[in-house]
Short mmCIF file of C-alpha atoms in Angstrom, two decimals:
data_model
loop_
_atom_site.label_atom_id
_atom_site.label_comp_id
_atom_site.label_asym_id
_atom_site.label_seq_id
_atom_site.Cartn_x
_atom_site.Cartn_y
_atom_site.Cartn_z
CA MET A 1 107.69 -70.45 11.64
CA ASP A 2 108.77 -66.85 12.45
CA ASP A 3 110.70 -66.08 15.62
CA ASP A 4 108.00 -64.06 17.03
CA GLN A 5 105.65 -66.96 16.90
CA ASP A 6 108.10 -69.44 18.71
CA GLN A 7 108.85 -66.80 21.40
CA SER A 8 107.22 -67.73 24.71
CA PRO A 9 105.22 -64.76 26.32
CA THR A 10 107.30 -62.73 28.83
CA LEU A 11 106.45 -61.45 32.21
CA GLU A 12 105.92 -58.04 30.58
CA ASP A 13 103.38 -59.53 28.16
CA LEU A 14 101.47 -61.20 31.21
CA ALA A 15 101.52 -58.01 33.09
CA ASN A 16 99.89 -56.29 30.20
CA ALA A 17 97.28 -58.87 29.93
CA LEU A 18 96.39 -58.58 33.53
CA ASN A 19 96.15 -54.91 33.09
CA ASP A 20 93.83 -55.11 30.52
CA ASP A 21 91.34 -57.64 32.30
CA GLU A 22 91.54 -55.26 35.26
CA GLY A 23 90.37 -52.38 33.05
CA GLN A 24 87.46 -54.35 31.85
CA ALA A 25 86.49 -55.27 35.30
CA HIS A 26 86.48 -51.59 36.41
CA ASP A 27 84.30 -50.60 33.37
CA ALA A 28 81.51 -53.14 34.32
CA PRO A 29 80.61 -51.67 37.49
CA GLY A 30 80.30 -48.44 35.85
CA SER A 31 77.31 -49.52 33.98
CA THR A 32 75.68 -50.63 37.39
CA GLU A 33 76.30 -47.33 38.86
CA GLY A 34 74.32 -45.78 36.08
CA ALA A 35 71.34 -48.12 36.58
CA ASP A 36 71.64 -47.17 40.39
CA ASP A 37 71.46 -43.46 39.51
CA SER A 38 68.19 -44.07 37.41
CA GLN A 39 66.60 -46.04 40.09
CA ALA A 40 67.36 -43.24 42.68
CA GLU A 41 66.06 -40.61 40.10
CA SER A 42 62.76 -42.49 39.99
CA ALA A 43 62.46 -42.79 43.78
CA THR A 44 63.01 -39.13 43.93
CA GLU A 45 60.41 -38.47 41.39
CA ALA A 46 57.95 -40.85 43.40
CA GLU A 47 58.76 -39.03 46.56
CA SER A 48 58.26 -35.52 44.94
CA ASP A 49 54.89 -36.51 43.87
CA PRO A 50 53.15 -38.85 46.32
CA GLU A 51 49.74 -38.20 45.02
CA GLY A 52 50.00 -41.42 42.98
CA VAL A 53 50.42 -43.50 45.97
CA GLN A 54 47.74 -41.56 47.74
CA GLU A 55 45.14 -42.03 44.63
CA ALA A 56 46.28 -46.14 44.77
CA ALA A 57 45.46 -46.13 48.41
CA ALA A 58 41.99 -44.20 47.81
CA ASP A 59 41.02 -46.78 45.16
CA ASP A 60 41.68 -49.66 47.48
CA GLU A 61 39.52 -47.85 50.15
CA GLY A 62 36.79 -47.45 47.61
CA GLN A 63 37.03 -51.13 46.74
CA ALA A 64 36.99 -52.29 50.44
CA ALA A 65 33.85 -50.11 51.03
CA GLN A 66 31.96 -51.53 48.13
CA ALA A 67 31.51 -54.90 49.95
CA PRO A 68 28.07 -56.02 49.48
CA ALA A 69 25.76 -55.71 52.48
CA ASP A 70 23.74 -58.80 54.00
CA ASP A 71 20.45 -57.73 52.46
CA ALA A 72 21.98 -57.57 49.02
CA VAL A 73 20.30 -60.18 46.72
CA ILE A 74 22.63 -62.89 45.06
CA SER A 75 21.62 -64.49 41.70
CA TRP A 76 23.29 -67.40 40.24
CA THR A 77 22.43 -70.00 37.67
CA THR A 78 22.53 -73.87 38.36
CA ALA A 79 24.20 -76.63 36.41
CA GLY A 80 20.57 -77.23 34.95
CA GLY A 81 20.17 -73.79 33.93
CA GLU A 82 17.90 -72.63 36.86
CA THR A 83 18.38 -69.19 37.99
CA LEU A 84 18.17 -68.87 41.80
CA GLU A 85 18.28 -65.78 44.08
CA ALA A 86 18.89 -65.32 47.88
CA PRO A 87 19.97 -62.56 50.28
CA LEU A 88 23.65 -62.73 51.35
CA SER A 89 22.55 -62.85 54.88
CA GLU A 90 20.89 -66.49 53.98
CA LEU A 91 23.92 -67.54 52.18
CA LYS A 92 25.89 -66.69 55.16
CA ALA A 93 23.56 -68.65 57.56
CA GLY A 94 23.55 -71.47 55.34
CA TYR A 95 27.25 -71.86 54.97
CA LEU A 96 27.44 -71.71 58.94
CA ARG A 97 24.87 -74.30 59.34
CA GLN A 98 26.70 -76.41 56.75
CA SER A 99 29.97 -75.91 58.24
CA ASP A 100 28.32 -76.88 61.76
CA TYR A 101 26.69 -79.98 60.14
CA THR A 102 30.10 -80.87 58.70
CA GLN A 103 32.15 -80.63 62.00
CA LYS A 104 29.36 -82.52 63.82
CA THR A 105 29.37 -85.45 61.20
CA GLN A 106 33.01 -85.71 61.13
CA ALA A 107 33.08 -86.02 65.01
CA LEU A 108 30.45 -88.38 64.80
CA ALA A 109 32.34 -90.39 62.29
CA ASP A 110 35.47 -90.19 64.54
CA GLU A 111 33.62 -91.58 67.63
CA ARG A 112 32.14 -94.36 65.42
CA LYS A 113 35.37 -95.09 64.42
CA GLN A 114 36.87 -95.23 67.60
CA ALA A 115 34.05 -97.51 68.96
CA SER A 116 34.55 -99.82 65.97
CA GLU A 117 38.19 -100.03 66.73
CA GLN A 118 37.45 -100.76 70.45
CA VAL A 119 34.88 -103.41 69.49
CA ALA A 120 37.20 -105.13 67.14
CA LYS A 121 40.08 -104.99 69.87
CA GLN A 122 37.70 -106.60 72.44
CA TYR A 123 36.75 -109.19 69.98
CA GLN A 124 40.25 -109.94 69.09
CA GLN A 125 40.85 -110.41 72.98
CA VAL A 126 37.99 -112.62 73.49
CA GLN A 127 39.09 -114.80 70.67
CA GLU A 128 42.66 -115.01 72.11
CA PHE A 129 41.33 -115.78 75.59
CA ALA A 130 39.13 -118.49 74.26
CA ARG A 131 41.81 -120.02 72.27
CA GLU A 132 44.35 -120.05 75.07
CA GLN A 133 41.67 -121.26 77.43
CA ALA A 134 40.92 -124.38 75.17
CA GLN A 135 44.42 -125.12 74.80
CA LEU A 136 44.81 -125.25 78.58
CA MET A 137 41.57 -127.39 79.14
CA ASN A 138 43.22 -129.84 76.52
CA MET A 139 46.61 -129.75 78.26
CA GLN A 140 44.98 -130.54 81.58
CA GLU A 141 42.86 -133.48 80.14
CA GLN A 142 46.05 -134.96 78.82
CA LEU A 143 47.89 -134.36 81.97
CA ALA A 144 45.13 -136.24 83.68
CA LEU A 145 45.49 -139.35 81.24
CA PHE A 146 49.08 -139.34 82.40
CA ALA A 147 48.62 -139.08 85.87
CA LYS A 148 46.12 -142.01 85.92
CA ALA A 149 48.47 -144.24 83.99
CA ASP A 150 50.20 -147.25 86.00
CA TRP A 151 53.80 -146.30 85.40
CA ASN A 152 55.35 -149.35 87.21
CA ALA A 153 53.42 -151.73 84.85
CA LEU A 154 54.53 -149.58 81.61
CA TYR A 155 58.15 -149.80 82.79
CA GLU A 156 57.95 -153.37 83.29
CA GLN A 157 56.36 -153.95 79.72
CA ASP A 158 58.61 -151.56 77.82
CA PRO A 159 60.96 -149.35 79.80
CA THR A 160 62.11 -147.29 76.58
CA GLU A 161 58.41 -146.43 75.82
CA ALA A 162 57.71 -145.89 79.35
CA GLY A 163 60.50 -143.26 79.47
CA ARG A 164 59.49 -141.55 76.47
CA LEU A 165 55.95 -141.24 77.72
CA GLN A 166 57.06 -139.74 81.20
CA ALA A 167 59.58 -137.27 79.39
CA GLN A 168 56.54 -136.18 77.21
CA TRP A 169 54.41 -135.71 80.43
CA ARG A 170 57.14 -133.58 81.89
CA GLN A 171 57.27 -131.49 78.78
CA LEU A 172 53.40 -131.32 78.63
CA GLU A 173 53.27 -129.97 82.50
CA ALA A 174 55.89 -127.40 81.60
CA ARG A 175 53.72 -126.01 78.49
CA ALA A 176 50.47 -126.18 80.49
CA GLN A 177 52.38 -123.87 83.18
CA ASP A 178 53.55 -121.43 80.57
CA THR A 179 50.18 -121.28 79.00
CA ALA A 180 48.45 -120.71 82.35
CA ARG A 181 50.64 -118.03 83.32
CA SER A 182 50.34 -116.29 79.76
CA PHE A 183 46.53 -116.63 80.12
CA GLN A 184 46.44 -115.14 83.81
CA ALA A 185 48.61 -112.19 82.73
CA LYS A 186 46.31 -111.47 79.66
CA VAL A 187 43.32 -111.57 82.26
CA GLN A 188 44.54 -109.39 84.62
CA GLN A 189 45.85 -106.83 81.71
CA ARG A 190 42.37 -106.83 80.48
CA GLU A 191 40.70 -106.39 83.95
CA ALA A 192 43.07 -103.37 84.57
CA GLU A 193 42.05 -101.80 81.18
CA GLN A 194 38.35 -102.40 82.03
CA ALA A 195 38.77 -100.67 85.25
CA THR A 196 40.87 -97.77 83.61
CA GLN A 197 37.65 -97.36 81.13
CA PHE A 198 35.21 -97.60 84.06
CA GLN A 199 36.88 -94.96 85.90
CA GLN A 200 37.13 -92.50 82.89
CA ARG A 201 33.33 -93.24 82.23
CA THR A 202 32.68 -92.71 85.81
CA GLN A 203 34.56 -89.31 86.02
CA GLU A 204 32.85 -87.95 82.73
CA ALA A 205 29.38 -88.86 83.99
CA LEU A 206 30.03 -87.15 87.30
CA GLN A 207 31.45 -83.85 85.21
CA THR A 208 28.13 -83.93 83.42
CA MET A 209 26.19 -84.12 86.43
CA GLN A 210 27.71 -81.14 88.17
CA ARG A 211 27.32 -79.29 84.96
CA ASP A 212 23.82 -79.98 84.30
CA ILE A 213 22.60 -79.97 88.05
CA PRO A 214 23.77 -77.22 90.15
CA GLY A 215 24.92 -78.33 93.63
CA PHE A 216 25.34 -81.65 92.73
CA GLY A 217 27.59 -83.74 95.08
CA ALA A 218 27.80 -86.23 97.78
CA GLU A 219 24.29 -85.67 99.34
CA GLN A 220 22.85 -86.23 96.06
CA LEU A 221 24.76 -89.14 95.44
CA LYS A 222 23.70 -90.75 98.86
CA ALA A 223 19.83 -89.93 97.97
CA MET A 224 20.28 -91.67 94.65
CA ARG A 225 21.99 -94.68 96.22
CA GLU A 226 18.96 -95.04 98.72
CA THR A 227 16.49 -94.63 96.10
CA GLY A 228 18.06 -97.52 94.04
CA ILE A 229 18.23 -99.84 97.01
CA ALA A 230 14.69 -98.98 97.50
CA HIS A 231 13.64 -100.12 94.27
CA GLY A 232 15.69 -103.55 94.40
CA PHE A 233 18.99 -102.59 93.03
CA THR A 234 22.10 -103.92 94.83
CA ASP A 235 25.05 -101.82 95.84
CA ALA A 236 27.29 -104.11 93.48
CA GLU A 237 24.74 -103.34 90.80
CA LEU A 238 24.76 -99.41 91.30
CA SER A 239 28.48 -99.58 91.63
CA GLN A 240 28.60 -100.29 88.04
CA VAL A 241 26.57 -97.33 86.94
CA ALA A 242 28.85 -95.03 85.00
CA ASP A 243 26.29 -93.34 82.47
CA ALA A 244 24.94 -89.91 82.84
CA ARG A 245 21.85 -90.82 81.49
CA THR A 246 21.18 -93.39 84.29
CA LEU A 247 22.42 -91.34 87.01
CA LYS A 248 20.04 -88.50 85.79
CA VAL A 249 17.02 -90.73 85.98
CA LEU A 250 18.23 -91.92 89.64
CA HIS A 251 18.50 -88.29 90.60
CA GLU A 252 14.82 -87.42 89.52
CA ALA A 253 13.55 -90.55 91.21
CA ALA A 254 15.47 -89.46 94.54
CA GLN A 255 13.89 -86.07 94.01
CA TRP A 256 10.41 -87.45 93.52
CA ARG A 257 10.94 -89.77 96.56
CA ALA A 258 11.74 -86.75 98.72
CA LEU A 259 8.99 -84.84 97.66
CA GLN A 260 6.41 -87.73 98.44
CA ALA A 261 8.07 -87.92 101.75
CA LYS A 262 7.37 -84.19 102.48
CA LYS A 263 3.64 -84.73 101.71
CA PRO A 264 2.29 -86.02 105.04
CA ALA A 265 3.91 -83.44 106.88
CA THR A 266 2.55 -80.62 104.83
CA GLN A 267 -0.80 -82.02 104.88
CA GLN A 268 -0.54 -82.15 108.74
CA LYS A 269 0.41 -78.46 108.88
CA VAL A 270 -2.54 -77.50 106.65
CA GLN A 271 -4.86 -79.43 108.99
CA ALA A 272 -3.34 -78.01 111.94
CA ALA A 273 -3.79 -74.45 110.76
CA PRO A 274 -6.59 -72.45 112.46
CA PRO A 275 -9.29 -71.66 110.17
CA LYS A 276 -9.33 -68.15 108.64
CA ALA A 277 -11.74 -65.78 110.17
CA SER A 278 -14.44 -64.57 108.00
CA LYS A 279 -14.83 -60.62 107.41
CA PRO A 280 -17.69 -59.18 109.51
CA GLY A 281 -20.79 -58.93 107.61
CA ALA A 282 -19.49 -61.53 104.98
CA ALA A 283 -22.24 -64.35 104.81
CA SER A 284 -21.10 -67.65 103.46
CA VAL A 285 -22.56 -68.62 100.11
CA PRO A 286 -23.62 -72.22 99.88
CA GLN A 287 -22.01 -74.24 97.08
CA SER A 288 -23.99 -75.40 94.40
CA LYS A 289 -24.71 -79.12 93.63
CA ARG A 290 -22.82 -78.88 90.46
CA GLU A 291 -19.67 -77.34 92.18
CA ALA A 292 -19.65 -79.94 94.89
CA ALA A 293 -19.95 -82.68 92.39
CA TRP A 294 -16.99 -81.25 90.43
CA LYS A 295 -14.85 -81.16 93.46
CA GLN A 296 -15.72 -84.59 94.26
CA LEU A 297 -14.84 -85.87 91.05
CA ASN A 298 -11.44 -84.20 91.31
CA ALA A 299 -11.00 -85.72 94.62
CA ARG A 300 -12.16 -89.19 93.94
CA ARG A 301 -11.83 -89.53 90.07
CA ASP A 302 -14.24 -92.49 90.01
CA VAL A 303 -17.31 -93.52 88.01
CA ASP A 304 -19.71 -92.80 90.61
CA SER A 305 -18.30 -89.16 90.98
CA LEU A 306 -18.79 -88.61 87.16
CA ALA A 307 -22.46 -89.79 87.42
CA ALA A 308 -23.18 -87.49 90.32
CA LEU A 309 -21.69 -84.56 88.23
CA ILE A 310 -23.76 -85.44 85.28
CA ALA A 311 -26.83 -85.48 87.39
CA ALA A 312 -26.23 -82.17 89.06
CA SER A 313 -25.56 -80.43 85.61
CA GLU A 314 -29.13 -81.60 84.27
#
């Protein structure tokens, strides 16, 4: 080998190599500066001639102004090849109706789902109550048998077996107590849930009544209670009413009852009122038989009055 090839690079050679790399690095940004200059020239040309931008904006405005009117007729072909036509206003109205129908259908489906889940939950609770109640009754029957046993005689006959049975009795008592506590806790929880649900339904019903009936309040509720009592309902039964429809029926019944109570007083006022003075010179016109029969029919509404009307019309 030559000596030049075996010779290791000196510090001067490394310095020259680094200088060459730096020179190349300085040349690279130069090309970027050229590109930036060309972009700047393009931007300057766009600024000097904004008509292109204005024309584009005008084109956009023209496209926006070309939106079809509501009375425009839209035609389309169905999958079966039938050509249909309809005004744009009808299509918009149909879309709104469909959207409203979809929302109401979805809301109804959600309500049904919630009701179904609530029913399933209640059914499961009833099953659990029935199962625990049956277990508790079975334990109580077994405990009654243990209590009736003659333990003295059992111990005399077989002390070991008697001790085993008595231990089993104590274990059964403990299990029965635990089951009774669990059952009572579930019953109390269920009663609390029912009370909360009833309170919510009652509040919603009262809000509905206040919204639909102006001025609805304590006075109307008192009249509704009195009306219900008059028709044979008890306070306990009325206290369980939490449906706005039933409350509205009671409200209308109370209004009718109040109106009927005012009728005698109104009739007495009419009867006590002095007769109207006839104008001077005005002669009383006697009623015809037909008019008298018609008034009698309206007042009595019976078969005899109808026969009198027919006779007077002949």
